């Protein structure tokens, strides 16, 4: 396994297909690294790595090291029955109460529509490394720990005397393995003990092939039943194998068949492979034919002959094919005001005025220090890092063939994690995937579409039994078994049958970005048909000739009913109607593309579209959240659900609905800037859609503050040292528990990437808006390459001193005509497949060439 010299020649990265002709793109940015000054003290200090299915958190300890492991199919439970034969009677009762205006009683009665809670995401186990006592006395100042986003590699280095020890960790998607290499600069200096453990029920044994095999099982229920009461069904079984290899001269000892001890080696390589018996959401674990032990050993056999260099090369080729599609460079103005009001030119790096932040001394400054200083230095290169970190997390937690990215991606340390780590469909799951299309990671969205297909199967049963409708439905929370029934508990969160409909908007969006008609015909349209059928049946005739949804809630938000009582259930919440309007518009557009515009279903949709109630403006000038202008007891609520029509929807636009945009503007002021990270990034995207660069940037700045994990309850949002986001520990109910403060990390960073992309590029199928919400004074100079726009167009833009300098476009999908917009100027451009077009600041094409 000893490394030799090797060179890997790769095809050019997509971001390098175009380069500006009139700008010097000298890179003033810092390396894309998350850096630490010491080992992790808390989980939120550890480094996340992942290949979509397998994940690890690297703590970077010195004398003792831990890698906390996850595998994305390890969940409690078994396939469930997501129907309730008593629901139709309860539904009729609730609807009557709503019709009578008795909203508080309707809210109480709606609890009868709730079901059992979701199942719970579990952990895999821990790799534990113990080094000899000399490591405790490592040389002060030699320690470094980093996550390199360019290579998806975690590294730890420190010195003990004259020996430098280095660890390198990566999660390979091609190899389906987590790889660790430990080395010493002095031959024969490496000695340590390794073990493999788990908090779940398991058996672990070290064999004579220098492997540790861990076999375990997940609970068959979310809460372990008491002995003698209920039968505990067989849960998901799993196996992990840790394989150990050392250099020539190194020795491996087996200690009590539990641990492996390495002595006198130059280096060691650890390979961790794992699999489970999970065989889809409709197969009972007891009926699964999958043998996780044999699958894991076969997976190990397929990679064990590869050298470390080969494993790493395959990993880089796979990861960088995705990551290197997009680049972002931001810097401050190169001008400064003199005393007489004139300007002088000066060289400014995109970092900051503090000398210890200079590029040459990057290693001396931890990322936590950069977070701390952002409120004063507003370092644009830190925005670059966060933008790319969001893309990194999506790549690491969602790949073709994996499970959908859950509430914490794939990373979890607890048997009972916050909110069960379950995908929430009233914002969180969708937010995970917002950057997949604009940020050029369309493949990472595939698990979402597979998951929607599973939801449609279970959801058709829920729709038929619970609501006596056709089509399919999904509610607020789900799990690996594709749960589609309402959650347990109060209606304010549990009763929300729009989860599946919101997810379906991602199907149409995928087509608009990729122009993949096969996908639209075979995958998207059948799912849209089923969703639309449910929505048509769910809508009922209301007063004034409008169609309405009843019962209806605005996610997780209460109101004060006219009788002064708190309530959450009424009719036709603004978000309900906005989502329905979006889905109806999309299926009509899809039918036109596929030549199905005369289908009977489309005729029904067109009739229903004309009867949907309009978005209403309240007495105070804000967007009404409910059909009635109820009193809002919590005007700074974290959700901004009633603004769906602006973003991620498309029914409210600056050009077509200026009055509604003005009302959205006031609504955002009214809601305020406070809130958890995911709320802040949603508001960033909303301000960007309004072309309001000042407030979009204010939200960017607002979310970048350092959280102390020992006092996380004191923070509304903010970032931990590993750039996970904090979430306020509000309580949903006693069975859900209190947040540990980390449950929303995926939504923040993936949605942050999408929000920044929205500030730089916006599009429709026919229009392309360049730098619509660029904060010109904060990101005065910059270049973004590789963003995607609707219509299958790739967009590259460079700007200087806040003004457009040059941009390049190309399409690999089909010929198109685009209206290009920049600061009130609009031109029409024809884009031919396979050609690159360069435009100048006057929007004139100055150069073309073929790819």
PDB file of N, CA and C in Angstrom, residues 188-222:
ATOM      1  N   UNK A 188       8.691   3.202  11.096  1.00  0.00           N
ATOM      2  CA  UNK A 188       8.492   2.364  12.263  1.00  0.00           C
ATOM      3  C   UNK A 188       7.947   3.069  13.479  1.00  0.00           C
ATOM      4  N   UNK A 189       7.467   4.305  13.338  1.00  0.00           N
ATOM      5  CA  UNK A 189       7.050   5.098  14.498  1.00  0.00           C
ATOM      6  C   UNK A 189       5.565   5.015  14.805  1.00  0.00           C
ATOM      7  N   UNK A 190       4.817   4.315  13.971  1.00  0.00           N
ATOM      8  CA  UNK A 190       3.369   4.315  14.138  1.00  0.00           C
ATOM      9  C   UNK A 190       2.898   3.090  14.918  1.00  0.00           C
ATOM     10  N   UNK A 191       2.250   3.328  16.040  1.00  0.00           N
ATOM     11  CA  UNK A 191       1.653   2.266  16.855  1.00  0.00           C
ATOM     12  C   UNK A 191       0.322   2.768  17.406  1.00  0.00           C
ATOM     13  N   UNK A 192      -0.691   1.926  17.355  1.00  0.00           N
ATOM     14  CA  UNK A 192      -1.998   2.303  17.888  1.00  0.00           C
ATOM     15  C   UNK A 192      -2.879   1.061  17.998  1.00  0.00           C
ATOM     16  N   UNK A 193      -4.013   1.233  18.685  1.00  0.00           N
ATOM     17  CA  UNK A 193      -5.009   0.173  18.816  1.00  0.00           C
ATOM     18  C   UNK A 193      -6.319   0.675  18.230  1.00  0.00           C
ATOM     19  N   UNK A 194      -7.028  -0.198  17.501  1.00  0.00           N
ATOM     20  CA  UNK A 194      -8.288   0.191  16.873  1.00  0.00           C
ATOM     21  C   UNK A 194      -9.393  -0.771  17.288  1.00  0.00           C
ATOM     22  N   UNK A 195     -10.596  -0.218  17.506  1.00  0.00           N
ATOM     23  CA  UNK A 195     -11.766  -1.032  17.813  1.00  0.00           C
ATOM     24  C   UNK A 195     -12.978  -0.460  17.091  1.00  0.00           C
ATOM     25  N   UNK A 196     -14.038  -1.256  17.040  1.00  0.00           N
ATOM     26  CA  UNK A 196     -15.267  -0.862  16.358  1.00  0.00           C
ATOM     27  C   UNK A 196     -16.430  -1.158  17.303  1.00  0.00           C
ATOM     28  N   UNK A 197     -17.245  -0.151  17.590  1.00  0.00           N
ATOM     29  CA  UNK A 197     -18.283  -0.269  18.606  1.00  0.00           C
ATOM     30  C   UNK A 197     -19.570   0.379  18.097  1.00  0.00           C
ATOM     31  N   UNK A 198     -20.681   0.159  18.808  1.00  0.00           N
ATOM     32  CA  UNK A 198     -21.953   0.760  18.432  1.00  0.00           C
ATOM     33  C   UNK A 198     -22.846   0.898  19.655  1.00  0.00           C
ATOM     34  N   UNK A 199     -23.718   1.923  19.635  1.00  0.00           N
ATOM     35  CA  UNK A 199     -24.711   2.106  20.691  1.00  0.00           C
ATOM     36  C   UNK A 199     -25.923   1.203  20.471  1.00  0.00           C
ATOM     37  N   UNK A 200     -26.077   0.674  19.266  1.00  0.00           N
ATOM     38  CA  UNK A 200     -27.174  -0.234  18.975  1.00  0.00           C
ATOM     39  C   UNK A 200     -26.824  -1.652  19.432  1.00  0.00           C
ATOM     40  N   UNK A 201     -27.822  -2.504  19.491  1.00  0.00           N
ATOM     41  CA  UNK A 201     -27.591  -3.913  19.829  1.00  0.00           C
ATOM     42  C   UNK A 201     -26.654  -4.514  18.775  1.00  0.00           C
ATOM     43  N   UNK A 202     -25.538  -5.083  19.224  1.00  0.00           N
ATOM     44  CA  UNK A 202     -24.548  -5.547  18.250  1.00  0.00           C
ATOM     45  C   UNK A 202     -23.607  -6.587  18.860  1.00  0.00           C
ATOM     46  N   UNK A 203     -22.853  -7.196  17.952  1.00  0.00           N
ATOM     47  CA  UNK A 203     -21.755  -8.083  18.330  1.00  0.00           C
ATOM     48  C   UNK A 203     -20.555  -7.709  17.475  1.00  0.00           C
ATOM     49  N   UNK A 204     -19.412  -7.523  18.098  1.00  0.00           N
ATOM     50  CA  UNK A 204     -18.204  -7.117  17.380  1.00  0.00           C
ATOM     51  C   UNK A 204     -17.085  -8.111  17.663  1.00  0.00           C
ATOM     52  N   UNK A 205     -16.379  -8.493  16.588  1.00  0.00           N
ATOM     53  CA  UNK A 205     -15.297  -9.470  16.752  1.00  0.00           C
ATOM     54  C   UNK A 205     -14.170  -9.191  15.774  1.00  0.00           C
ATOM     55  N   UNK A 206     -12.937  -9.257  16.268  1.00  0.00           N
ATOM     56  CA  UNK A 206     -11.748  -9.135  15.427  1.00  0.00           C
ATOM     57  C   UNK A 206     -11.330 -10.532  14.981  1.00  0.00           C
ATOM     58  N   UNK A 207     -11.118 -10.692  13.675  1.00  0.00           N
ATOM     59  CA  UNK A 207     -10.732 -12.014  13.173  1.00  0.00           C
ATOM     60  C   UNK A 207      -9.248 -12.069  12.840  1.00  0.00           C
ATOM     61  N   UNK A 208      -8.818 -13.182  12.270  1.00  0.00           N
ATOM     62  CA  UNK A 208      -7.395 -13.380  11.985  1.00  0.00           C
ATOM     63  C   UNK A 208      -6.989 -12.826  10.622  1.00  0.00           C
ATOM     64  N   UNK A 209      -7.927 -12.217   9.933  1.00  0.00           N
ATOM     65  CA  UNK A 209      -7.615 -11.564   8.643  1.00  0.00           C
ATOM     66  C   UNK A 209      -7.413 -10.064   8.829  1.00  0.00           C
ATOM     67  N   UNK A 210      -7.115  -9.660  10.054  1.00  0.00           N
ATOM     68  CA  UNK A 210      -6.909  -8.241  10.379  1.00  0.00           C
ATOM     69  C   UNK A 210      -8.139  -7.401  10.083  1.00  0.00           C
ATOM     70  N   UNK A 211      -9.282  -7.952  10.473  1.00  0.00           N
ATOM     71  CA  UNK A 211     -10.561  -7.271  10.285  1.00  0.00           C
ATOM     72  C   UNK A 211     -11.350  -7.292  11.596  1.00  0.00           C
ATOM     73  N   UNK A 212     -12.178  -6.280  11.760  1.00  0.00           N
ATOM     74  CA  UNK A 212     -13.156  -6.281  12.842  1.00  0.00           C
ATOM     75  C   UNK A 212     -14.532  -6.270  12.190  1.00  0.00           C
ATOM     76  N   UNK A 213     -15.360  -7.249  12.519  1.00  0.00           N
ATOM     77  CA  UNK A 213     -16.699  -7.365  11.950  1.00  0.00           C
ATOM     78  C   UNK A 213     -17.726  -7.039  13.034  1.00  0.00           C
ATOM     79  N   UNK A 214     -18.549  -6.041  12.756  1.00  0.00           N
ATOM     80  CA  UNK A 214     -19.606  -5.629  13.673  1.00  0.00           C
ATOM     81  C   UNK A 214     -20.943  -5.967  13.047  1.00  0.00           C
ATOM     82  N   UNK A 215     -21.752  -6.761  13.734  1.00  0.00           N
ATOM     83  CA  UNK A 215     -23.087  -7.126  13.267  1.00  0.00           C
ATOM     84  C   UNK A 215     -24.100  -6.632  14.281  1.00  0.00           C
ATOM     85  N   UNK A 216     -25.148  -5.952  13.804  1.00  0.00           N
ATOM     86  CA  UNK A 216     -26.105  -5.385  14.733  1.00  0.00           C
ATOM     87  C   UNK A 216     -27.489  -5.273  14.133  1.00  0.00           C
ATOM     88  N   UNK A 217     -28.398  -4.704  14.913  1.00  0.00           N
ATOM     89  CA  UNK A 217     -29.774  -4.542  14.463  1.00  0.00           C
ATOM     90  C   UNK A 217     -30.355  -3.241  14.997  1.00  0.00           C
ATOM     91  N   UNK A 218     -31.241  -2.654  14.206  1.00  0.00           N
ATOM     92  CA  UNK A 218     -31.988  -1.468  14.629  1.00  0.00           C
ATOM     93  C   UNK A 218     -33.254  -1.920  15.358  1.00  0.00           C
ATOM     94  N   UNK A 219     -33.752  -1.123  16.258  1.00  0.00           N
ATOM     95  CA  UNK A 219     -35.008  -1.478  16.931  1.00  0.00           C
ATOM     96  C   UNK A 219     -36.147  -1.610  15.920  1.00  0.00           C
ATOM     97  N   UNK A 220     -36.997  -2.616  16.136  1.00  0.00           N
ATOM     98  CA  UNK A 220     -38.146  -2.794  15.249  1.00  0.00           C
ATOM     99  C   UNK A 220     -39.254  -1.802  15.507  1.00  0.00           C
ATOM    100  N   UNK A 221     -39.127  -1.039  16.616  1.00  0.00           N
ATOM    101  CA  UNK A 221     -40.048   0.048  16.916  1.00  0.00           C
ATOM    102  C   UNK A 221     -39.232   1.268  17.320  1.00  0.00           C
ATOM    103  N   UNK A 222     -39.829   2.454  17.208  1.00  0.00           N
ATOM    104  CA  UNK A 222     -39.088   3.680  17.513  1.00  0.00           C
ATOM    105  C   UNK A 222     -38.741   3.773  18.987  1.00  0.00           C
TER     106      UNK A 222
END
